[in-house]
CSV table of C-alpha atoms and ligand atoms in Angstrom, one decimal:
chain,number,residue,atom,x,y,z
A,1,MET,CA,145.9,183.7,138.4
A,2,ARG,CA,142.6,183.8,140.0
A,3,ILE,CA,142.9,180.5,141.2
A,4,TYR,CA,146.1,178.8,141.8
A,5,LEU,CA,147.1,174.9,142.2
A,6,SER,CA,147.9,174.7,145.3
A,7,ARG,CA,148.5,177.2,148.2
A,8,PRO,CA,150.3,175.9,152.1
A,9,ASP,CA,147.6,176.2,155.0
A,10,ILE,CA,149.4,178.1,157.6
A,11,THR,CA,147.2,179.6,160.8
A,12,ASP,CA,148.7,181.4,163.3
A,13,ALA,CA,149.7,178.6,166.2
A,14,GLU,CA,152.0,177.6,163.2
A,15,ILE,CA,154.2,181.0,163.2
A,16,GLN,CA,154.3,181.2,167.1
A,17,ALA,CA,155.5,177.8,166.8
A,18,VAL,CA,158.7,179.3,164.4
A,19,THR,CA,158.7,182.0,165.7
A,20,ASP,CA,159.3,180.8,169.5
A,21,VAL,CA,162.5,178.6,168.1
A,22,LEU,CA,163.8,182.3,166.5
A,23,ARG,CA,163.7,183.5,170.0
A,24,SER,CA,165.1,180.3,171.2
A,25,PRO,CA,169.8,179.4,170.9
A,26,ASN,CA,168.5,176.1,169.2
A,27,LEU,CA,167.4,176.9,165.7
A,28,SER,CA,168.9,173.3,164.8
A,29,LEU,CA,169.7,170.1,165.9
A,30,GLY,CA,167.3,170.8,169.3
A,31,PRO,CA,164.7,170.5,171.1
A,32,LYS,CA,162.3,170.1,168.1
A,33,LEU,CA,164.1,166.9,165.9
A,34,PRO,CA,162.8,165.0,168.2
A,35,GLU,CA,160.0,165.8,168.8
A,36,PHE,CA,159.1,166.1,165.3
A,37,GLU,CA,160.4,162.3,165.3
A,38,ALA,CA,158.3,161.3,167.8
A,39,ALA,CA,155.3,162.4,166.7
A,40,PHE,CA,155.7,161.4,163.2
A,41,ALA,CA,156.4,157.8,164.6
A,42,GLU,CA,153.3,157.8,166.8
A,43,TYR,CA,151.1,159.4,163.8
A,44,ILE,CA,152.3,156.2,161.3
A,45,GLY,CA,153.1,153.9,164.0
A,46,ALA,CA,156.5,152.9,163.1
A,47,ASN,CA,159.6,152.4,165.9
A,48,TYR,CA,162.2,155.2,164.6
A,49,ALA,CA,161.7,158.0,162.3
A,50,VAL,CA,164.2,160.3,160.7
A,51,ALA,CA,163.9,163.6,159.3
A,52,VAL,CA,165.7,165.3,156.7
A,53,ASN,CA,165.7,168.3,154.4
A,54,SER,CA,163.7,166.8,151.6
A,55,GLY,CA,161.6,163.8,150.4
A,56,THR,CA,164.1,163.1,148.3
A,57,SER,CA,166.8,163.1,150.9
A,58,ALA,CA,164.9,160.4,152.3
A,59,LEU,CA,164.3,158.2,149.4
A,60,PHE,CA,168.7,158.7,149.6
A,61,LEU,CA,169.1,157.9,152.2
A,62,CYS,CA,167.2,154.8,152.1
A,63,MET,CA,168.8,153.7,149.4
A,64,LEU,CA,172.2,154.2,151.4
A,65,ALA,CA,171.2,152.4,154.9
A,66,MET,CA,169.8,149.5,152.2
A,67,GLY,CA,173.1,148.5,150.7
A,68,ILE,CA,171.9,149.5,147.5
A,69,GLY,CA,174.3,150.7,145.0
A,70,ALA,CA,176.4,150.3,141.5
A,71,GLY,CA,175.8,146.8,139.9
A,72,ASP,CA,171.7,146.5,141.6
A,73,GLU,CA,168.7,147.1,140.5
A,74,VAL,CA,165.4,148.5,142.4
A,75,ILE,CA,162.1,147.6,141.1
A,76,THR,CA,160.0,151.4,140.5
A,77,THR,CA,156.8,152.7,138.8
A,78,PRO,CA,157.9,155.4,135.8
A,79,PHE,CA,154.1,157.5,136.6
A,80,THR,CA,155.7,159.2,139.8
A,81,PHE,CA,157.5,162.8,140.3
A,82,VAL,CA,160.7,162.1,138.9
A,83,ALA,CA,162.5,161.7,142.6
A,84,THR,CA,161.4,158.2,142.9
A,85,ALA,CA,163.9,157.3,140.3
A,86,THR,CA,167.0,160.0,140.8
A,87,SER,CA,167.3,158.7,144.9
A,88,ILE,CA,167.7,155.0,142.9
A,89,MET,CA,170.1,157.2,140.1
A,90,MET,CA,171.9,158.8,143.2
A,91,ALA,CA,173.0,155.4,144.9
A,92,GLY,CA,174.2,154.0,141.3
A,93,ALA,CA,171.4,151.7,141.3
A,94,LYS,CA,169.5,151.1,137.8
A,95,PRO,CA,165.5,152.0,138.3
A,96,VAL,CA,163.1,149.2,136.3
A,97,PHE,CA,160.6,150.6,135.7
A,98,VAL,CA,157.7,148.4,135.2
A,99,ASP,CA,154.1,149.3,134.3
A,100,ILE,CA,150.9,150.4,136.1
A,101,ASP,CA,147.2,149.6,136.4
A,102,PRO,CA,145.0,151.4,134.8
A,103,GLU,CA,142.7,151.5,137.9
A,104,THR,CA,145.1,152.3,140.7
A,105,LEU,CA,147.4,154.2,138.7
A,106,ASN,CA,150.1,152.9,140.9
A,107,ILE,CA,152.9,149.7,139.9
A,108,ASP,CA,151.0,147.0,138.5
A,109,PRO,CA,151.8,143.9,141.2
A,110,ALA,CA,151.4,141.2,138.1
A,111,GLY,CA,154.5,142.9,135.9
A,112,ILE,CA,156.9,142.9,138.9
A,113,GLU,CA,157.7,139.4,138.7
A,114,ALA,CA,158.7,139.8,135.0
A,115,ALA,CA,161.7,142.3,136.3
A,116,ILE,CA,162.9,140.5,139.2
A,117,THR,CA,166.3,140.0,138.3
A,118,GLU,CA,169.4,138.7,140.3
A,119,LYS,CA,170.6,142.1,140.8
A,120,THR,CA,166.6,143.2,142.2
A,121,LYS,CA,167.8,144.6,145.9
A,122,ALA,CA,164.5,146.5,146.3
A,123,ILE,CA,161.1,147.5,144.8
A,124,LEU,CA,159.9,151.4,145.4
A,125,PRO,CA,156.7,152.0,145.0
A,126,VAL,CA,154.2,155.1,145.4
A,127,GLU,CA,151.3,155.9,146.1
A,128,ILE,CA,150.2,158.3,143.7
A,129,PHE,CA,148.7,160.9,144.7
A,130,GLY,CA,147.5,159.4,148.0
A,131,ASN,CA,146.0,156.5,146.9
A,132,PRO,CA,146.9,153.7,148.7
A,133,ALA,CA,145.1,150.9,146.4
A,134,GLY,CA,147.3,147.5,145.3
A,135,PHE,CA,150.0,147.9,148.1
A,136,ASP,CA,149.0,144.5,149.3
A,137,LYS,CA,149.6,142.9,146.3
A,138,ILE,CA,152.7,144.8,146.0
A,139,CYS,CA,154.3,143.5,149.7
A,140,GLN,CA,152.8,139.8,148.8
A,141,VAL,CA,154.8,140.2,145.7
A,142,ALA,CA,158.2,141.3,147.7
A,143,ARG,CA,157.5,139.1,150.4
A,144,LYS,CA,157.6,135.4,148.4
A,145,HIS,CA,160.5,136.4,145.9
A,146,ASN,CA,162.5,138.1,149.5
A,147,LEU,CA,162.7,141.8,148.6
A,148,PRO,CA,162.6,144.4,151.1
A,149,VAL,CA,160.0,147.2,150.5
A,150,ILE,CA,161.1,150.7,149.8
A,151,GLU,CA,157.3,152.7,150.5
A,152,ASP,CA,157.5,156.5,148.5
A,153,SER,CA,155.1,158.0,151.1
A,154,CYS,CA,155.6,161.6,149.5
A,155,GLU,CA,151.9,161.8,148.6
A,156,ALA,CA,149.8,159.5,151.0
A,157,LEU,CA,150.6,161.1,154.2
A,158,GLY,CA,147.2,160.0,156.4
A,159,SER,CA,146.2,157.5,154.2
A,160,ALA,CA,145.1,153.5,154.9
A,161,LEU,CA,144.7,150.1,153.2
A,162,ASN,CA,142.3,147.7,154.9
A,163,GLY,CA,142.8,149.7,157.7
A,164,LYS,CA,147.0,149.5,157.7
A,165,LYS,CA,148.5,153.0,157.5
A,166,VAL,CA,150.9,154.2,154.7
A,167,GLY,CA,154.3,154.6,155.2
A,168,THR,CA,154.4,150.5,157.0
A,169,PHE,CA,154.0,149.0,154.0
A,170,GLY,CA,157.6,149.2,153.5
A,171,ALA,CA,161.1,147.9,155.1
A,172,MET,CA,161.4,151.7,155.1
A,173,SER,CA,159.5,154.6,154.4
A,174,THR,CA,159.3,158.1,152.9
A,175,PHE,CA,157.4,161.5,153.0
A,176,ALA,CA,157.8,165.0,152.0
A,177,PHE,CA,156.6,168.1,153.0
A,178,TYR,CA,157.6,170.6,150.4
A,179,PRO,CA,154.6,173.2,150.9
A,180,ASN,CA,151.9,171.7,148.5
A,181,LYS,CA,152.0,168.5,150.5
A,182,GLN,CA,149.3,167.2,152.7
A,183,ILE,CA,151.7,168.7,156.0
A,184,THR,CA,154.5,171.1,155.3
A,185,THR,CA,157.4,172.5,156.5
A,186,GLY,CA,158.7,174.5,154.1
A,187,GLU,CA,160.8,171.8,153.0
A,188,GLY,CA,161.7,168.9,154.3
A,189,GLY,CA,160.9,164.9,154.5
A,190,MET,CA,161.2,162.0,156.8
A,191,ILE,CA,162.3,158.1,156.9
A,192,LEU,CA,160.0,156.1,159.0
A,193,THR,CA,161.3,152.3,159.8
A,194,ASN,CA,161.0,149.4,162.4
A,195,ASP,CA,164.9,148.9,162.3
A,196,GLU,CA,167.2,150.1,164.4
A,197,ASN,CA,170.1,150.1,162.5
A,198,LEU,CA,169.0,151.3,159.1
A,199,ALA,CA,167.2,154.2,161.8
A,200,ASP,CA,170.5,154.8,162.5
A,201,ILE,CA,172.4,154.5,159.9
A,202,CYS,CA,169.9,157.5,157.9
A,203,THR,CA,170.9,159.1,161.2
A,204,SER,CA,174.2,158.9,161.2
A,205,LEU,CA,174.4,159.8,156.9
A,206,ARG,CA,172.5,163.0,157.6
A,207,ASN,CA,174.6,164.4,160.2
A,208,GLN,CA,177.8,163.7,157.9
A,209,GLY,CA,178.1,160.6,159.3
A,210,ARG,CA,178.6,161.4,162.5
A,211,GLY,CA,177.7,158.2,165.1
A,212,LYS,CA,175.7,157.9,167.7
A,213,GLY,CA,176.9,159.8,170.8
A,214,GLY,CA,179.9,160.7,168.9
A,215,ALA,CA,182.2,163.5,169.1
A,216,TRP,CA,181.5,166.7,167.2
A,217,LEU,CA,183.7,166.0,165.3
A,218,SER,CA,184.1,162.2,164.8
A,219,HIS,CA,183.1,160.8,161.0
A,220,GLU,CA,182.1,157.2,161.3
A,221,ARG,CA,181.6,156.9,157.3
A,222,LEU,CA,180.7,159.2,154.6
A,223,GLY,CA,178.0,161.3,155.5
A,224,TYR,CA,176.0,164.7,154.1
A,225,ASN,CA,174.5,167.3,155.6
A,226,TYR,CA,170.3,166.9,155.1
A,227,ARG,CA,169.4,168.1,159.3
A,228,LEU,CA,165.7,169.7,159.1
A,229,SER,CA,166.3,172.2,160.9
A,230,ASP,CA,164.4,172.9,164.3
A,231,ILE,CA,162.4,175.5,162.8
A,232,ASN,CA,161.2,173.4,160.2
A,233,CYS,CA,160.6,171.4,162.4
A,234,ALA,CA,158.3,173.0,164.9
A,235,LEU,CA,156.5,174.3,161.6
A,236,GLY,CA,155.7,170.7,161.3
A,237,ILE,CA,154.7,169.5,164.6
A,238,VAL,CA,152.1,172.1,164.1
A,239,GLN,CA,151.1,170.8,160.8
A,240,LEU,CA,151.1,167.1,161.4
A,241,SER,CA,148.4,168.2,164.9
A,242,ARG,CA,146.6,169.1,162.1
A,243,ILE,CA,146.5,165.9,160.6
A,244,GLU,CA,142.6,165.0,160.7
A,245,GLU,CA,141.4,168.2,160.3
A,246,ILE,CA,143.2,169.1,156.9
A,247,LYS,CA,142.5,165.6,156.0
A,248,ALA,CA,138.8,166.5,156.7
A,249,LYS,CA,138.7,169.9,154.7
A,250,ARG,CA,141.1,168.2,151.6
A,251,ARG,CA,138.4,165.0,151.5
A,252,GLN,CA,135.4,168.0,151.1
A,253,VAL,CA,137.1,169.6,148.0
A,254,ALA,CA,137.4,166.7,146.8
A,255,GLN,CA,133.5,165.9,147.4
A,256,TYR,CA,132.8,169.9,145.9
A,257,TYR,CA,134.9,167.9,142.3
A,258,GLN,CA,133.3,164.6,142.6
A,259,GLN,CA,130.1,165.9,142.8
A,260,ILE,CA,130.2,168.2,140.3
A,261,LEU,CA,131.9,166.9,137.6
A,262,ALA,CA,130.2,163.4,138.2
A,263,GLY,CA,128.8,162.0,135.3
A,264,ASP,CA,130.0,163.9,132.7
A,265,GLU,CA,131.6,161.0,130.5
A,266,ARG,CA,134.5,163.3,129.2
A,267,LEU,CA,135.9,162.7,132.0
A,268,ILE,CA,137.9,160.2,134.4
A,269,VAL,CA,137.1,161.4,137.6
A,270,PRO,CA,139.0,159.8,140.6
A,271,SER,CA,137.2,157.9,144.1
A,272,GLU,CA,137.9,156.5,147.1
A,273,ALA,CA,139.1,152.4,145.4
A,274,GLU,CA,136.8,150.3,147.8
A,275,GLY,CA,139.7,149.7,151.7
A,276,CYS,CA,141.3,152.8,150.9
A,277,ASP,CA,141.1,155.8,153.2
A,278,VAL,CA,142.2,157.8,150.5
A,279,SER,CA,145.0,161.3,151.9
A,280,TRP,CA,143.6,163.2,149.3
A,281,PHE,CA,147.0,164.9,148.0
A,282,VAL,CA,145.9,166.3,144.7
A,283,PHE,CA,143.2,165.8,142.5
A,284,VAL,CA,144.0,164.9,138.5
A,285,VAL,CA,140.9,164.2,136.0
A,286,ARG,CA,141.8,161.7,133.3
A,287,LEU,CA,140.5,163.0,129.5
A,288,ALA,CA,138.6,159.7,128.2
A,289,GLU,CA,140.8,157.6,125.6
A,290,LYS,CA,139.6,159.2,122.7
A,291,TYR,CA,141.1,162.2,124.0
A,292,SER,CA,145.4,163.3,122.7
A,293,ARG,CA,147.7,164.9,123.8
A,294,GLN,CA,147.3,167.4,122.1
A,295,ARG,CA,143.8,168.5,123.0
A,296,ARG,CA,144.9,167.7,126.4
A,297,ASP,CA,147.6,170.2,126.2
A,298,ASN,CA,145.0,172.6,124.3
A,299,ILE,CA,142.2,172.0,127.1
A,300,LEU,CA,145.5,172.8,129.9
A,301,GLN,CA,146.8,176.5,128.0
A,302,THR,CA,142.6,177.1,128.2
A,303,MET,CA,142.8,176.6,131.0
A,304,ARG,CA,145.9,178.5,132.0
A,305,GLU,CA,144.5,181.6,130.0
A,306,ALA,CA,141.4,181.7,132.3
A,307,GLY,CA,143.8,182.3,135.4
A,308,ILE,CA,143.2,178.3,136.3
A,309,GLN,CA,146.1,177.3,137.4
A,310,VAL,CA,146.1,173.2,136.2
A,311,SER,CA,149.1,171.5,135.1
A,312,ASN,CA,149.4,167.7,133.9
A,313,TYR,CA,150.6,165.1,136.6
A,314,PHE,CA,153.1,163.3,135.5
A,315,SER,CA,155.1,163.0,132.7
A,316,PRO,CA,156.1,159.8,132.3
A,317,VAL,CA,159.8,159.6,134.3
A,318,HIS,CA,161.2,157.1,131.3
A,319,LEU,CA,161.1,159.6,128.3
A,320,GLN,CA,162.7,162.2,130.7
A,321,PRO,CA,165.9,163.2,128.2
A,322,PHE,CA,168.4,162.0,130.7
A,323,ILE,CA,166.9,158.4,131.8
A,324,ALA,CA,165.6,157.7,129.0
A,325,GLU,CA,168.8,158.3,127.1
A,326,ARG,CA,170.8,156.7,129.9
A,327,PHE,CA,168.3,152.9,130.3
A,328,GLY,CA,167.6,152.8,126.9
A,329,CYS,CA,164.3,153.8,127.4
A,330,SER,CA,161.4,154.5,124.2
A,331,GLU,CA,158.1,156.0,123.8
A,332,GLY,CA,155.8,153.5,123.4
A,333,ASP,CA,158.1,150.8,126.3
A,334,PHE,CA,155.2,151.7,129.3
A,335,PRO,CA,152.2,152.6,127.1
A,336,ILE,CA,149.5,152.7,130.2
A,337,THR,CA,151.8,155.0,132.0
A,338,GLU,CA,152.2,157.2,128.8
A,339,SER,CA,148.1,156.9,127.6
A,340,VAL,CA,147.7,157.8,131.4
A,341,SER,CA,150.0,160.6,131.5
A,342,GLU,CA,148.8,162.3,128.1
A,343,ARG,CA,145.3,162.5,129.3
A,344,THR,CA,145.5,164.2,133.0
A,345,ILE,CA,144.6,167.3,134.0
A,346,ALA,CA,145.3,168.2,137.9
A,347,LEU,CA,143.5,170.9,139.1
A,348,PRO,CA,143.7,173.4,142.0
A,349,PHE,CA,143.0,171.5,145.0
A,350,TYR,CA,144.4,172.9,148.4
A,351,ASN,CA,142.7,173.0,152.1
A,352,ASN,CA,140.5,176.1,152.1
A,353,LEU,CA,139.8,175.8,148.7
A,354,LYS,CA,135.9,177.0,148.6
A,355,GLU,CA,133.3,175.1,147.1
A,356,ASP,CA,132.3,178.4,144.5
A,357,GLU,CA,136.2,178.6,142.9
A,358,VAL,CA,135.8,174.6,143.2
A,359,ALA,CA,132.8,175.4,140.9
A,360,ILE,CA,134.6,178.1,138.9
A,361,VAL,CA,136.9,176.1,138.4
A,362,CYS,CA,135.0,172.8,136.7
A,363,ASP,CA,133.5,175.9,134.5
A,364,ALA,CA,136.2,176.4,133.2
A,365,LEU,CA,137.4,173.0,132.4
A,366,ARG,CA,133.7,172.2,130.7
A,367,GLY,CA,134.0,175.1,128.6
A,368,ALA,CA,137.1,174.6,127.0
A,369,LEU,CA,136.1,170.2,126.7
A,370,ASP,CA,132.9,172.0,124.6
A,371,ASN,CA,136.1,174.1,122.7
A,372,ASN,CA,138.1,171.2,122.2
A,373,PRO,CA,135.8,167.5,121.0
A,374,PRO,CA,137.9,164.4,120.9
A,375,ALA,CA,139.4,164.1,117.2
A,376,ALA,CA,136.7,162.6,115.4
B,1,PLP,C1,157.1,164.8,146.5
B,1,PLP,C2,157.7,163.5,146.3
B,1,PLP,C3,159.1,163.1,146.8
B,1,PLP,C4,159.9,164.7,147.2
B,1,PLP,O1,159.9,165.3,147.0
B,1,PLP,P1,160.9,166.8,147.6
B,1,PLP,O2,160.4,167.8,146.8
B,1,PLP,O3,162.1,166.5,147.3
B,1,PLP,O4,160.8,166.7,149.3
B,1,PLP,C5,159.4,162.3,146.2
B,1,PLP,N1,158.4,161.2,145.2
B,1,PLP,C6,157.5,161.9,145.7
B,1,PLP,C7,156.5,161.1,144.8
B,1,PLP,C8,156.8,163.1,145.5
B,1,PLP,O5,155.9,163.2,144.8
């Protein structure tokens, strides 16, 4: 590959912080864990933060803390990373999918109401690609029906809507720190809430069901080992301290793409909607409606052959075979999600991607478009 889809941005400060932990006796459950949690809670503006070993674990523990389990339904989007839906399934509950708004690509607030049943226990929306558009309306619907929102903010650290930070919309919210996210801990996740009881349950669940201040071998509930080590937390503390720099670098890369690709009628290029402060996670362009999935896949293939790593974020979750089979989903169930999914191209996107590299990517994309006209 000449140009990668994603690259972490690790400076000497991160390396120093990790090395310091390695020279200390506290590799796990040491001082870096509460330090990372406190810094994160402060940055988001939530009372409690609970660090865990992945974003998926964070989502799953939210389900358990909310008491969601067998026989319950959680309303969510099919246009997301699979962990959004599987976290619901891990808890034994059923994901009920609602199609997306074609503008925001987030769950359509209007569709949520029709999907609510007696069994609905929560709504799990996602700020897809970092974009919080529509979250005010989603929360309005939730409030009207007295349903809690669990916010999958795993793609949107640093985004805000009308001045309100992502991660503060839900009764609980989750973040993720895989190396392609805005900040990384290698692997890691975070749960945010203002509710002390929910935070305590999550803290217990991530640590073998141990109670607050209880003995090491005293276990109050069925728990897990979803702890995040101090090595990871030290990395996260430095990464989080750089969030404004990281946001600015990513915005710059997004602007390079927007400038070069502007006006090309074959493409829908992402931009920030009114009221949205987007912390860019990925840069996903869409082919115009007239393009088929086959044409899109040819374009992906052509770009890969040119040494440019691209992806098809996201393949609809309801059509993943094990989910389709279990819940009886089929093609045509969520037409907007399916239509959008067939035409997306995630372009290389990371902090230190240079302007001339963006130009190379755009040249390759245009070349591939020239050679793959939409079917007449
Ligand atoms: C990254 C991500 C997650 C969690 O991912 P992990 O790899 O488990 O940290 C969850 N939901 C969405 C939408 C994501 O993008």
